């Protein structure tokens, strides 16, 4: 009986591997992708990068403009994340099993959050392009909706995990709903909530760069502009600035995490 | 004398066919120390939580003081809950807050929404909290964060939070199940003192028969959701224990005479 289970598991694994292989082959045939050629071109790509893709003294003149765009992207990401966090916290409180007002309302809130979570930020950007056109507002709302879905889920789990016991205890003392939220749920989950917000800001700065390409705004657009006009040195400077900004934010948020936890 | 708490024909059904409590009836007098014992899954926690409606019972009725608990509206229920302190196996404190803040949480039931949300406590309430913490031997810990305390200390904070409510009754769900024997004794001694010196009624779920016999005025034995023993702690015989614990009793049979003597 037990041996049967193991044998079955092995057969399943094998079947999955074969299926995966077949799908890969099929995809390669359809797209006329040649694996050997693809791998062989890597050295050439590196060579090209070394020859063209580095900042020159000339491109440094563009630095102030680039930094300004970077700053815009950073601020849009932070603004979108923090605004999303406020709404996410509300939805998490109404959707969490520990703090929901009733079963029906909880399910509705969770449902809304699930819809938002399952649409990718890039998809949001494309959808919103229709309403807002190519502007930073599109980027802002795309990040806002994407973060809202993700943060609601993260906050809900945090609340359920940390505050179940103390919520029960305060209910038993006769405390009201809002007293319980502010005296037990929020103090218990605030470090994790801040940690998730920081994580989301980091992620959003990365996404913002890509979304900028779509929406024609921020640092992504700047990169696209220089790249398309064959100014590879300036484009590479943009990349370096992006990497530096991401590292800086990550460093800052790690520091904050260490202090609050 | 009229009983403080009266439970009549209480039943609780989870889902379709799992009956946690069947026709449970008993009463508790003012100032009494009552232990509820029974095997795991017998329905002890469910019974305790039905009394203050943390769980809604399926049938029967419960009277606490002059209130029919099952019929209370939301607001009246909160009012009744302020008169009943509850103590938990896992303490259920807010770990990131200080001992005194956790203690003052016991006052939230009597506060307006605004005062509760902002955590506004009067000077008298703070003094009362300090005084209760002193009595429980936590004077050194007042400003420590709850997660820096030992299990026994946490449970004393749990007791402090219940006492600041000025309760008529304490419901304790296995208050010593997660503690070492020494801390367990400290906690049980405090509960006993609360009952004898302050006249507060104590109802406590216990796993340890010997502890129940030692501290209680009366023992209620529960098996499969039914009351199978309801009598004095002194009167509990090995046959009764057999009846309460069923086949598990063999592991529990000890020199019961020795316990009664001690
Ligand atoms: N929320 C619930 N949903 C469904 N069944 C439940 C629920 N809570 C308890 N039960 C069932 O009710 C019965 C009594 O549970 P209860 O927790 O009251 O037992 P207990 O005597 O406190 O046990 P223990 O000593 O292990 O704490 C068990 O069979 C349990 O599976
Ligand atoms: Mg229990």
Coordinates of C-alpha atoms and ligand atoms in Angstrom, one line a residue:
Chain A
X1 CA 0.0 0.0 0.0
X2 CA 2.7 2.5 1.1
X3 CA 5.1 1.3 -1.6
X4 CA 2.2 1.9 -4.0
X5 CA 2.0 5.5 -3.0
X6 CA 5.7 6.0 -3.6
X7 CA 5.6 4.3 -7.0
X8 CA 2.7 6.4 -8.0
X9 CA 4.4 9.6 -7.0
X10 CA 7.5 8.6 -9.0
X11 CA 5.3 7.9 -12.1
X12 CA 3.6 11.2 -11.7
X13 CA 6.9 13.1 -11.5
X14 CA 8.1 11.3 -14.6
X15 CA 4.9 12.1 -16.4
X16 CA 5.2 15.8 -15.5
X17 CA 8.8 16.0 -16.6
X18 CA 7.9 14.4 -20.0
X19 CA 5.0 16.8 -20.4
X20 CA 7.2 19.8 -19.6
X21 CA 9.8 18.7 -22.1
X22 CA 7.2 18.3 -24.8
X23 CA 5.7 21.7 -24.2
X24 CA 9.2 23.3 -24.3
X25 CA 10.0 21.5 -27.6
X26 CA 6.7 22.6 -29.1
X27 CA 7.3 26.2 -28.0
X28 CA 10.8 26.2 -29.5
X29 CA 9.5 24.8 -32.8
X30 CA 6.7 27.3 -33.0
X31 CA 8.9 30.3 -32.2
X32 CA 11.8 29.0 -34.3
X33 CA 14.0 29.4 -31.3
X34 CA 17.4 27.7 -31.6
X35 CA 18.8 26.9 -28.2
X36 CA 22.4 26.5 -29.5
X37 CA 22.3 29.8 -31.3
X38 CA 20.8 31.5 -28.3
X39 CA 23.5 30.3 -25.9
X40 CA 26.2 31.0 -28.4
X41 CA 25.2 34.6 -28.7
X42 CA 25.7 35.4 -25.0
X43 CA 29.5 36.1 -25.4
X44 CA 28.8 38.3 -28.3
X45 CA 26.2 40.2 -26.2
X46 CA 28.7 40.7 -23.4
X47 CA 31.3 41.9 -25.9
X48 CA 28.9 44.5 -27.3
X49 CA 27.9 45.6 -23.8
X50 CA 31.6 46.1 -22.8
X51 CA 32.3 48.1 -26.0
X52 CA 29.3 50.4 -25.9
X53 CA 27.3 50.2 -22.7
X54 CA 29.2 52.3 -20.2
X55 CA 28.8 56.0 -19.2
X56 CA 31.2 58.5 -20.7
X57 CA 32.2 61.9 -19.4
X58 CA 29.8 63.4 -21.9
X59 CA 26.8 61.5 -20.6
X60 CA 27.5 62.7 -17.1
X61 CA 26.2 66.1 -18.2
X62 CA 22.8 64.4 -18.4
X63 CA 23.0 63.2 -14.8
X64 CA 20.8 66.0 -13.2
X65 CA 18.0 65.3 -15.7
X66 CA 18.3 61.6 -15.0
X67 CA 18.3 62.1 -11.2
X68 CA 15.3 64.3 -11.5
X69 CA 13.4 61.6 -13.3
X70 CA 14.6 59.0 -10.8
X71 CA 13.3 61.1 -8.0
X72 CA 9.9 61.4 -9.7
X73 CA 9.8 57.6 -10.1
X74 CA 10.8 57.1 -6.5
X75 CA 8.2 59.5 -5.2
X76 CA 5.4 58.0 -7.4
X77 CA 6.3 54.5 -6.1
X78 CA 6.3 55.6 -2.5
X79 CA 3.1 57.6 -2.8
X80 CA 1.3 54.8 -4.6
X81 CA 2.4 52.2 -2.0
X82 CA 1.5 54.3 1.1
X83 CA -1.9 55.2 -0.3
X84 CA -2.5 51.6 -1.2
X85 CA -1.4 50.5 2.3
X86 CA -4.1 52.7 3.9
X87 CA -6.9 51.0 1.9
X88 CA -5.3 47.6 2.2
X89 CA -5.3 47.9 6.0
X90 CA -9.0 48.7 6.0
X91 CA -9.8 45.9 3.7
X92 CA -7.6 43.5 5.7
X93 CA -9.3 44.4 8.9
X94 CA -12.7 43.8 7.4
X95 CA -11.6 40.7 5.6
X96 CA -9.6 38.9 8.2
X97 CA -11.2 36.0 10.0
X98 CA -10.2 37.4 13.4
X99 CA -11.6 40.9 12.9
X100 CA -14.3 40.8 10.3
X101 CA -17.6 42.2 11.2
X102 CA -19.5 39.3 9.7
X103 CA -18.9 36.4 7.4
X104 CA -20.6 37.9 4.3
X105 CA -18.9 41.2 4.5
X106 CA -15.6 39.4 5.1
X107 CA -16.0 37.3 2.0
X108 CA -16.9 40.3 -0.2
X109 CA -13.8 42.3 0.9
X110 CA -11.5 39.3 0.4
X111 CA -13.1 38.8 -3.0
X112 CA -12.4 42.4 -4.1
X113 CA -8.8 42.1 -2.9
X114 CA -8.3 38.8 -4.7
X115 CA -9.4 40.4 -8.0
X116 CA -6.9 43.2 -7.6
X117 CA -4.1 40.9 -6.6
X118 CA -4.5 38.7 -9.6
X119 CA -4.1 41.4 -12.1
X120 CA -0.5 42.2 -12.6
X121 CA 0.8 45.8 -12.4
X122 CA 1.8 45.7 -16.1
X123 CA -1.7 44.6 -16.9
X124 CA -3.1 47.4 -14.8
X125 CA -0.8 49.9 -16.7
X126 CA -2.2 48.6 -20.0
X127 CA -5.8 48.9 -18.8
X128 CA -5.3 52.4 -17.4
X129 CA -3.5 53.6 -20.5
X130 CA -7.0 53.8 -22.1
X131 CA -8.3 56.1 -19.4
X132 CA -5.4 58.3 -18.5
X133 CA -3.2 58.0 -21.6
X134 CA 0.6 58.2 -21.3
X135 CA 1.1 60.1 -18.1
X136 CA 2.6 59.4 -14.7
X137 CA -1.0 59.2 -13.3
X138 CA -1.3 55.9 -15.2
X139 CA 1.8 54.6 -13.5
X140 CA 0.7 55.8 -10.2
X141 CA -2.7 54.0 -10.4
X142 CA -1.2 50.9 -11.8
X143 CA 1.2 50.6 -8.9
X144 CA -1.6 51.6 -6.5
X145 CA -4.0 48.8 -7.6
X146 CA -1.3 46.2 -7.8
X147 CA 0.0 47.1 -4.3
X148 CA -3.5 47.3 -2.9
X149 CA -4.2 43.7 -3.8
X150 CA -0.9 42.3 -2.6
X151 CA -0.8 44.3 0.6
X152 CA -4.4 43.4 1.5
X153 CA -3.5 39.7 1.4
X154 CA -0.3 40.2 3.3
X155 CA -2.0 42.3 6.0
X156 CA -4.9 39.8 6.4
X157 CA -2.4 37.0 7.0
X158 CA -0.5 39.1 9.5
X159 CA -3.6 40.0 11.4
X160 CA -4.8 36.4 11.6
X161 CA -1.4 35.2 12.7
X162 CA -0.5 37.8 15.4
X163 CA -3.7 39.0 17.0
X164 CA -6.1 36.0 17.4
X165 CA -5.4 35.5 21.1
X166 CA -5.5 39.0 22.3
X167 CA -8.6 39.8 20.2
X168 CA -10.4 37.0 22.0
X169 CA -9.2 38.2 25.4
X170 CA -10.4 41.8 24.8
X171 CA -13.7 40.6 23.4
X172 CA -14.2 38.7 26.7
X173 CA -13.6 41.9 28.7
X174 CA -16.6 43.5 26.9
X175 CA -14.4 45.9 24.8
X176 CA -15.9 47.4 21.7
X177 CA -14.9 46.6 18.1
X178 CA -12.8 49.8 17.6
X179 CA -11.1 49.5 20.9
X180 CA -10.0 46.0 20.0
X181 CA -8.7 47.1 16.6
X182 CA -6.7 50.0 18.0
X183 CA -5.5 48.4 21.3
X184 CA -4.7 44.9 20.1
X185 CA -4.8 44.3 16.4
X186 CA -2.8 47.4 15.3
X187 CA -0.1 47.3 18.0
X188 CA 0.4 43.5 17.4
X189 CA 0.8 43.7 13.7
X190 CA 2.4 47.1 13.1
X191 CA 6.0 45.9 12.7
X192 CA 5.0 43.3 10.1
X193 CA 2.8 45.9 8.4
X194 CA 5.6 48.3 8.1
X195 CA 7.9 45.6 6.9
X196 CA 5.4 44.7 4.1
X197 CA 5.1 48.3 3.1
X198 CA 8.9 48.6 2.8
X199 CA 9.0 45.5 0.7
X200 CA 6.2 46.8 -1.5
X201 CA 8.1 50.1 -2.0
X202 CA 11.2 48.2 -3.1
X203 CA 9.2 46.1 -5.5
X204 CA 7.3 49.1 -6.9
X205 CA 10.4 51.0 -7.7
X206 CA 11.5 48.1 -9.8
X207 CA 8.1 47.8 -11.5
X208 CA 7.9 51.6 -11.9
X209 CA 10.9 51.5 -14.2
X210 CA 9.2 48.9 -16.4
X211 CA 5.9 50.6 -16.2
X212 CA 7.6 53.9 -17.2
X213 CA 8.4 52.2 -20.5
X214 CA 4.7 51.6 -21.1
X215 CA 3.3 54.8 -19.8
X216 CA 6.0 57.1 -21.2
X217 CA 6.9 58.6 -17.8
X218 CA 9.5 58.4 -15.1
X219 CA 12.9 56.8 -15.4
X220 CA 11.8 54.0 -17.6
X221 CA 10.8 56.5 -20.3
X222 CA 14.2 58.3 -19.9
X223 CA 16.0 55.1 -20.5
X224 CA 13.9 54.3 -23.5
X225 CA 14.5 57.7 -24.9
X226 CA 18.3 57.5 -24.8
X227 CA 18.4 53.9 -25.8
X228 CA 16.3 54.4 -28.9
X229 CA 18.4 57.4 -29.9
X230 CA 21.4 55.1 -29.7
X231 CA 22.9 57.1 -26.8
X232 CA 24.1 53.9 -25.2
X233 CA 26.4 55.7 -22.8
X234 CA 23.7 57.8 -21.3
X235 CA 21.3 54.8 -21.2
X236 CA 23.9 52.9 -19.3
X237 CA 24.1 55.8 -16.8
X238 CA 20.4 55.5 -16.3
X239 CA 20.8 51.8 -15.5
X240 CA 23.5 52.6 -13.0
X241 CA 21.3 55.3 -11.3
X242 CA 18.4 52.8 -11.1
X243 CA 20.6 50.1 -9.5
X244 CA 22.0 52.7 -7.1
X245 CA 18.6 53.9 -6.1
X246 CA 17.3 50.3 -5.6
X247 CA 20.3 49.5 -3.4
X248 CA 19.9 52.6 -1.4
X249 CA 16.2 52.0 -0.8
X250 CA 16.9 48.4 0.2
X251 CA 19.6 49.5 2.6
X252 CA 17.3 52.1 4.2
X253 CA 14.4 49.7 4.6
X254 CA 16.6 46.9 6.0
X255 CA 17.8 49.5 8.6
X256 CA 14.3 50.5 9.5
X257 CA 13.3 46.8 9.8
X258 CA 16.1 46.1 12.2
X259 CA 15.0 49.0 14.4
X260 CA 11.3 48.2 14.5
X261 CA 11.4 44.4 14.9
Chain B
X1 CA -29.3 31.6 48.4
X2 CA -29.7 32.4 44.8
X3 CA -26.9 31.1 42.7
X4 CA -24.6 33.6 40.8
X5 CA -24.5 31.5 37.7
X6 CA -27.1 28.9 36.6
X7 CA -26.7 26.8 33.5
X8 CA -29.8 24.9 32.3
X9 CA -30.0 22.2 29.7
X10 CA -27.2 23.7 27.7
X11 CA -26.4 22.1 24.3
X12 CA -23.9 23.1 21.7
X13 CA -23.6 21.6 18.3
X14 CA -20.8 22.3 15.8
X15 CA -21.8 21.7 12.3
X16 CA -24.3 19.0 11.5
X17 CA -23.6 16.0 13.8
X18 CA -20.8 16.9 16.2
X19 CA -22.4 17.6 19.6
X20 CA -19.9 19.3 21.9
X21 CA -22.3 19.7 24.8
X22 CA -25.4 17.7 25.6
X23 CA -28.0 18.9 28.2
X24 CA -25.4 20.4 30.6
X25 CA -26.9 21.8 33.8
X26 CA -25.2 23.1 37.0
X27 CA -25.1 26.2 39.1
X28 CA -22.4 28.1 40.9
X29 CA -22.8 30.0 44.1
X30 CA -21.3 33.4 44.9
X31 CA -17.7 33.0 46.0
X32 CA -17.4 29.4 45.1
X33 CA -14.2 27.8 43.6
X34 CA -15.3 25.3 41.0
X35 CA -13.1 23.1 38.7
X36 CA -14.3 21.5 35.5
X37 CA -12.3 18.4 34.6
X38 CA -12.6 15.9 31.8
X39 CA -10.7 14.2 29.0
X40 CA -9.4 16.1 26.0
X41 CA -12.3 17.0 23.7
X42 CA -14.9 16.6 26.4
X43 CA -16.2 20.1 25.9
X44 CA -14.6 22.0 28.7
X45 CA -13.4 25.0 26.7
X46 CA -16.7 25.1 24.8
X47 CA -18.7 25.1 28.0
X48 CA -16.6 28.0 29.5
X49 CA -16.9 30.0 26.3
X50 CA -20.7 29.5 26.1
X51 CA -21.0 31.2 29.5
X52 CA -19.8 34.6 28.3
X53 CA -21.0 33.9 24.8
X54 CA -17.6 33.8 23.1
X55 CA -19.4 30.8 21.5
X56 CA -23.1 30.9 21.0
X57 CA -24.8 27.9 22.4
X58 CA -27.3 25.9 20.4
X59 CA -29.9 25.4 23.1
X60 CA -30.7 25.8 26.8
X61 CA -30.3 28.9 29.0
X62 CA -27.7 30.6 31.1
X63 CA -28.4 33.0 33.9
X64 CA -25.7 35.2 35.3
X65 CA -26.7 37.5 38.2
X66 CA -30.1 38.8 36.9
X67 CA -29.3 38.5 33.2
X68 CA -30.5 35.8 30.8
X69 CA -27.2 35.6 28.9
X70 CA -28.6 33.9 25.8
X71 CA -31.1 36.6 25.2
X72 CA -28.8 39.6 25.6
X73 CA -28.5 42.3 22.9
X74 CA -25.0 43.3 21.8
X75 CA -24.7 46.2 24.2
X76 CA -26.1 44.3 27.2
X77 CA -23.8 41.4 26.5
X78 CA -20.7 43.7 26.6
X79 CA -22.1 45.0 29.9
X80 CA -22.3 41.4 31.3
X81 CA -18.8 40.6 30.0
X82 CA -17.3 43.4 32.0
X83 CA -18.4 41.5 35.1
X84 CA -16.7 38.3 34.0
X85 CA -12.9 38.1 33.7
X86 CA -11.4 35.4 31.5
X87 CA -8.0 33.8 31.7
X88 CA -6.4 31.7 28.9
X89 CA -4.0 28.9 28.6
X90 CA -1.8 30.9 26.2
X91 CA -2.3 34.2 28.2
X92 CA -3.6 36.0 25.1
X93 CA -1.7 39.2 25.9
X94 CA -0.6 41.9 23.3
X95 CA 3.0 40.9 23.3
X96 CA 4.4 44.2 22.0
X97 CA 2.7 46.3 24.7
X98 CA 3.9 46.8 28.3
X99 CA 2.6 44.9 31.3
X100 CA 0.6 47.9 32.6
X101 CA -1.0 48.5 29.2
X102 CA -2.0 44.9 29.0
X103 CA -3.4 45.2 32.5
X104 CA -5.4 48.3 31.7
X105 CA -7.0 46.5 28.7
X106 CA -9.3 45.1 31.3
X107 CA -10.9 48.5 31.5
X108 CA -11.7 48.9 27.8
X109 CA -15.2 47.3 28.3
X110 CA -16.3 50.3 30.4
X111 CA -14.9 53.0 28.0
X112 CA -16.4 55.1 25.3
X113 CA -15.3 54.2 21.8
X114 CA -13.1 57.3 21.6
X115 CA -11.4 56.7 24.9
X116 CA -10.9 53.0 24.0
X117 CA -9.4 53.8 20.6
X118 CA -7.0 56.3 22.0
X119 CA -6.3 54.3 25.1
X120 CA -7.2 57.0 27.6
X121 CA -7.1 55.8 31.2
X122 CA -7.7 57.9 34.3
X123 CA -5.2 58.3 37.1
X124 CA -7.2 56.1 39.4
X125 CA -7.3 53.3 36.9
X126 CA -3.5 53.5 36.5
X127 CA -3.1 53.4 40.3
X128 CA -5.4 50.4 40.5
X129 CA -3.4 48.6 37.8
X130 CA -0.2 49.2 39.7
X131 CA -1.7 48.1 42.9
X132 CA -3.0 44.9 41.4
X133 CA 0.4 44.2 39.8
X134 CA 2.0 44.7 43.2
X135 CA -0.3 42.2 44.8
X136 CA 0.6 39.7 42.0
X137 CA 4.3 40.3 42.6
X138 CA 4.9 42.0 39.3
X139 CA 6.0 45.4 40.7
X140 CA 9.4 45.2 38.9
X141 CA 7.9 44.3 35.6
X142 CA 5.3 47.1 35.2
X143 CA 7.0 48.8 32.2
X144 CA 8.5 45.7 30.6
X145 CA 7.1 44.4 27.3
X146 CA 4.9 41.4 27.7
X147 CA 7.0 39.2 25.4
X148 CA 10.0 39.6 27.8
X149 CA 8.2 37.8 30.6
X150 CA 8.2 34.2 31.6
X151 CA 5.1 32.1 31.2
X152 CA 4.2 32.3 34.8
X153 CA 4.6 36.1 34.8
X154 CA 2.5 36.4 31.6
X155 CA -0.3 34.5 33.3
X156 CA -0.1 36.8 36.3
X157 CA -0.6 39.7 33.9
X158 CA -3.6 37.8 32.5
X159 CA -5.0 37.6 36.0
X160 CA -4.3 41.3 36.5
X161 CA -6.2 42.2 33.3
X162 CA -9.1 40.2 34.6
X163 CA -9.0 41.6 38.1
X164 CA -9.0 45.3 37.0
X165 CA -12.4 44.6 35.6
X166 CA -13.7 44.3 39.2
X167 CA -15.3 41.1 38.1
X168 CA -17.9 39.0 39.9
X169 CA -16.6 35.8 38.4
X170 CA -13.4 34.5 36.7
X171 CA -13.5 32.0 33.9
X172 CA -10.1 30.2 33.5
X173 CA -9.4 27.9 30.6
X174 CA -6.5 25.7 31.6
X175 CA -4.6 28.5 33.2
X176 CA -1.7 26.3 34.2
X177 CA -1.5 23.9 31.3
X178 CA 1.6 25.6 29.7
X179 CA 3.4 26.2 33.0
X180 CA 6.0 24.3 35.1
X181 CA 4.9 23.0 38.4
X182 CA 6.2 25.9 40.5
X183 CA 4.7 28.6 38.3
X184 CA 1.5 26.5 38.2
X185 CA 1.3 26.5 42.0
X186 CA 1.9 30.3 42.1
X187 CA -1.0 30.9 39.7
X188 CA -3.4 28.5 41.5
X189 CA -2.5 30.1 44.8
X190 CA -3.3 33.5 43.4
X191 CA -6.6 32.3 42.0
X192 CA -7.5 30.7 45.4
X193 CA -6.6 34.0 47.1
X194 CA -8.7 36.0 44.7
X195 CA -11.6 33.7 45.5
X196 CA -11.2 33.7 49.3
X197 CA -10.1 37.3 50.0
X198 CA -12.0 39.1 47.3
X199 CA -15.1 36.9 47.2
X200 CA -14.8 36.5 43.5
X201 CA -16.3 33.3 42.0
X202 CA -13.8 31.2 40.1
X203 CA -14.6 28.6 37.5
X204 CA -11.5 26.9 36.2
X205 CA -10.9 24.2 33.5
X206 CA -8.2 21.8 34.6
X207 CA -6.4 18.8 33.3
X208 CA -4.8 17.9 36.6
X209 CA -7.2 16.0 38.9
X210 CA -4.9 16.4 41.9
X211 CA -4.8 20.2 41.5
X212 CA -8.6 20.3 41.1
X213 CA -9.1 18.3 44.3
X214 CA -6.6 20.4 46.2
X215 CA -8.0 23.9 45.3
X216 CA -11.7 23.5 44.6
X217 CA -14.8 23.6 46.7
X218 CA -16.6 21.6 44.0
X219 CA -15.7 19.6 40.9
X220 CA -17.7 19.2 37.8
X221 CA -16.7 16.2 35.7
X222 CA -17.5 16.2 32.0
X223 CA -17.3 13.3 29.5
X224 CA -18.3 13.6 25.9
X225 CA -20.2 16.8 26.5
X226 CA -22.2 15.5 29.5
X227 CA -21.9 16.2 33.2
X228 CA -21.0 12.9 34.8
X229 CA -19.9 14.2 38.2
X230 CA -21.0 17.3 40.2
X231 CA -20.1 17.3 43.8
X232 CA -17.6 18.3 46.4
X233 CA -13.9 17.9 45.8
X234 CA -13.5 15.7 48.9
X235 CA -16.2 13.3 47.7
X236 CA -14.4 12.5 44.4
X237 CA -13.6 8.7 44.4
X238 CA -11.5 6.7 42.0
X239 CA -14.8 5.3 40.5
X240 CA -15.8 8.9 39.7
X241 CA -12.5 9.5 38.0
X242 CA -13.0 6.3 36.1
X243 CA -16.4 7.6 35.0
X244 CA -15.1 11.0 34.0
X245 CA -12.0 9.9 32.1
X246 CA -13.2 6.5 30.8
X247 CA -10.3 4.4 29.4
X248 CA -7.8 7.3 29.9
X249 CA -8.4 6.9 33.7
X250 CA -5.8 4.1 34.0
X251 CA -3.0 6.7 33.4
X252 CA -4.5 9.0 36.1
X253 CA -5.2 6.5 38.9
X254 CA -3.0 7.4 41.8
X255 CA -3.3 7.3 45.5
X256 CA -6.4 9.4 45.8
X257 CA -6.4 9.0 49.6
X258 CA -2.9 10.6 49.7
X259 CA -4.2 13.7 47.9
X260 CA -7.2 14.1 50.1
X261 CA -4.9 13.8 53.1
X262 CA -2.5 16.4 51.6
Ligands
LIG1 N1 -14.9 25.7 16.4 C1 -15.2 24.3 16.4 N2 -15.7 23.8 15.3 C2 -16.0 22.5 15.3 N3 -15.9 21.6 16.3 C3 -15.4 22.1 17.4 C4 -15.0 23.5 17.5 N4 -14.5 23.7 18.8 C5 -14.6 22.6 19.4 N5 -15.1 21.6 18.6 C6 -15.3 20.2 19.0 O1 -16.0 20.2 20.2 C7 -15.6 19.2 21.1 C8 -15.2 19.8 22.4 O2 -14.1 20.7 22.3 P1 -13.4 21.5 23.5 O3 -12.4 22.3 22.9 O4 -14.5 22.2 24.2 O5 -12.8 20.3 24.4 P2 -11.9 20.5 25.7 O6 -12.6 19.7 26.7 O7 -11.7 21.9 26.0 O8 -10.6 19.7 25.3 P3 -9.1 20.0 25.7 O9 -9.0 19.5 27.1 O10 -8.3 19.3 24.7 O11 -8.9 21.5 25.6 C9 -14.4 18.5 20.4 O12 -14.8 17.3 19.9 C10 -14.0 19.5 19.3 O13 -13.5 18.8 18.2
LIG2 MG1 -9.9 23.1 26.0

